[in-house]
PDB file of C-alpha atoms in Angstrom:
ATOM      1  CA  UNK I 265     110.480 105.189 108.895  1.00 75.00           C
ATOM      2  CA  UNK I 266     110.807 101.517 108.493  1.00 86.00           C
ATOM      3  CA  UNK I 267     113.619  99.532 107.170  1.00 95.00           C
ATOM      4  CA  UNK I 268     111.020  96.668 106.750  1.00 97.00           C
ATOM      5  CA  UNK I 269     110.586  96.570 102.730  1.00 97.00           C
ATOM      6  CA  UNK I 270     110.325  94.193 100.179  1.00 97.00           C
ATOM      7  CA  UNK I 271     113.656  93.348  98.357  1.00 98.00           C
ATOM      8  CA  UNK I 272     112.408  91.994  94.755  1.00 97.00           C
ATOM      9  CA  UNK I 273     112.056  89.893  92.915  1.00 98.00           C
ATOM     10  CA  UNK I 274     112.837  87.440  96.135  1.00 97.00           C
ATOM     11  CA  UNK I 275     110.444  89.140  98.156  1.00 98.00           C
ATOM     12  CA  UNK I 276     112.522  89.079 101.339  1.00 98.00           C
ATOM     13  CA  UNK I 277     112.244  91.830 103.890  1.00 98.00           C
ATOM     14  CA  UNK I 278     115.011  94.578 104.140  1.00 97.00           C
ATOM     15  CA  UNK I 279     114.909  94.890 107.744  1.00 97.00           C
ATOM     16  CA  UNK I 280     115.451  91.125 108.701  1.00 97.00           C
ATOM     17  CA  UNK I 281     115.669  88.988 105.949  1.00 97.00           C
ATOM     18  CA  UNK I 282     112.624  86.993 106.172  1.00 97.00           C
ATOM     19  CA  UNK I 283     109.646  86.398 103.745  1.00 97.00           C
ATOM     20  CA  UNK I 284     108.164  89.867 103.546  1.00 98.00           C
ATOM     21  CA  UNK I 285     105.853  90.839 105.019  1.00 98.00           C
ATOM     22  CA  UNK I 286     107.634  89.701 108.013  1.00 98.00           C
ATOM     23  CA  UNK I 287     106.056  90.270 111.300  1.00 98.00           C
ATOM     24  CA  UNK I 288     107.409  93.484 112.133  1.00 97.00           C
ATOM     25  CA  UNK I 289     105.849  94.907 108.811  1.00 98.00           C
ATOM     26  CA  UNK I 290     102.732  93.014 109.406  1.00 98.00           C
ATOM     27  CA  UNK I 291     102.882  95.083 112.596  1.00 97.00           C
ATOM     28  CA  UNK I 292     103.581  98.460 110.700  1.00 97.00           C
ATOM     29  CA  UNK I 293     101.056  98.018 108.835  1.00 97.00           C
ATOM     30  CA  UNK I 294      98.239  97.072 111.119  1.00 97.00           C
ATOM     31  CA  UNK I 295      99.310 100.443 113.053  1.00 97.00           C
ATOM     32  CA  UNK I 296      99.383 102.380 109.695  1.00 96.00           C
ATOM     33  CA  UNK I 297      96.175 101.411 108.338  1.00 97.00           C
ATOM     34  CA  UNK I 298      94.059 100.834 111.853  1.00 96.00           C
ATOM     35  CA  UNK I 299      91.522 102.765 110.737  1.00 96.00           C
ATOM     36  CA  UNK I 300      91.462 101.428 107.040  1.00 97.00           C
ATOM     37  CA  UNK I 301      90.992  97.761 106.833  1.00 97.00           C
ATOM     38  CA  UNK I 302      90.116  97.951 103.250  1.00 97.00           C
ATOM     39  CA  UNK I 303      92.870  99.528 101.997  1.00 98.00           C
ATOM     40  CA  UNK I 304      95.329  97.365 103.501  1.00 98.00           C
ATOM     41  CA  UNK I 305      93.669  94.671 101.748  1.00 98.00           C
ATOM     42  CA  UNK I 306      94.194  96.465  98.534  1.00 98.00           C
ATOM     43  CA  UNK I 307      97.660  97.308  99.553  1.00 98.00           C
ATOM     44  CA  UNK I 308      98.451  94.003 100.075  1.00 98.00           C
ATOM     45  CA  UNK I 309      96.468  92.322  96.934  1.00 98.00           C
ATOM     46  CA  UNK I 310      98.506  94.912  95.177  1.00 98.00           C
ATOM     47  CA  UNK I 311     101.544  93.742  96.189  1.00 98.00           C
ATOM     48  CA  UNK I 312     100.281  89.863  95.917  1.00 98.00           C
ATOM     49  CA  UNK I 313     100.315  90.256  92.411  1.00 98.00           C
ATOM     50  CA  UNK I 314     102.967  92.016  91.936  1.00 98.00           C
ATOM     51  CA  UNK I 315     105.022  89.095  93.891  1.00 98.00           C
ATOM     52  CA  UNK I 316     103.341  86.230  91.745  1.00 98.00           C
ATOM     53  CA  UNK I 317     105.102  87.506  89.061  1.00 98.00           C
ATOM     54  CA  UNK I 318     108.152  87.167  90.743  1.00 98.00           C
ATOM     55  CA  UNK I 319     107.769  84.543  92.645  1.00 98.00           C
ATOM     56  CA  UNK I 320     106.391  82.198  90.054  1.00 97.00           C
ATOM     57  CA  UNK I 321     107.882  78.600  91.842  1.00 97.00           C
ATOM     58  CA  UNK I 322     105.809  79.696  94.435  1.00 97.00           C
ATOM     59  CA  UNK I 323     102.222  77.884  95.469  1.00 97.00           C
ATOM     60  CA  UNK I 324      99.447  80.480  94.915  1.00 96.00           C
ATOM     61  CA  UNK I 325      97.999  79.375  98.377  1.00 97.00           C
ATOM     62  CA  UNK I 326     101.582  80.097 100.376  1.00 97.00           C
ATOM     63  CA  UNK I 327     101.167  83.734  98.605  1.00 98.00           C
ATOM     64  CA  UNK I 328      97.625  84.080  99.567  1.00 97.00           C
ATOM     65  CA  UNK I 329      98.525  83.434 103.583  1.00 97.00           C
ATOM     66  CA  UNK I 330     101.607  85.623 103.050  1.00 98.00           C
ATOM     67  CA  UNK I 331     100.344  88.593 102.110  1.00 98.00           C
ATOM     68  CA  UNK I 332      96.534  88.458 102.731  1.00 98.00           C
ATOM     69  CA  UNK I 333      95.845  85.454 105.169  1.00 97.00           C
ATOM     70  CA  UNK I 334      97.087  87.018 108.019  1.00 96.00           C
ATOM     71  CA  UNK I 335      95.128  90.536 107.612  1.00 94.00           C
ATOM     72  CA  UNK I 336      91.468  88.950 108.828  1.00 81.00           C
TER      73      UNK I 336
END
């Protein structure tokens, strides 16, 4: 189990304190979802949007990279 999640609305990871998904998440969730590309990229455009909302100061294209750029 990790200790790597979100804590909202700053979006900053549980685990470590950095921008979530930090890079031990990212990890996780490679691992977790190996064999399901696609629905990591639904998991994660999920929880884009759900972090826009918070995170509304934010540039759209930081957000992109954060949760989605790094998945390809």
């Amino acid at each position: 189990m990790t200790t790597h999640h979100p804590i909202k609305p700053d979006w900053t990871c549980g685990g470590c304190a950095g921008e979530w998904p930090c890079p031990t998440r990212r990890r996780e969730l490679r691992a977790e979802y190996d064999s399901a590309p696609v629905s990591l990229a639904l998991y994660l455009a999920a929880q884009l949007v759900d972090a826009a909302q918070d995170l509304t100061l934010v540039p759209a294209g930081h957000l992109h990279h954060r949760f989605l750029g790094w998945i390809r």
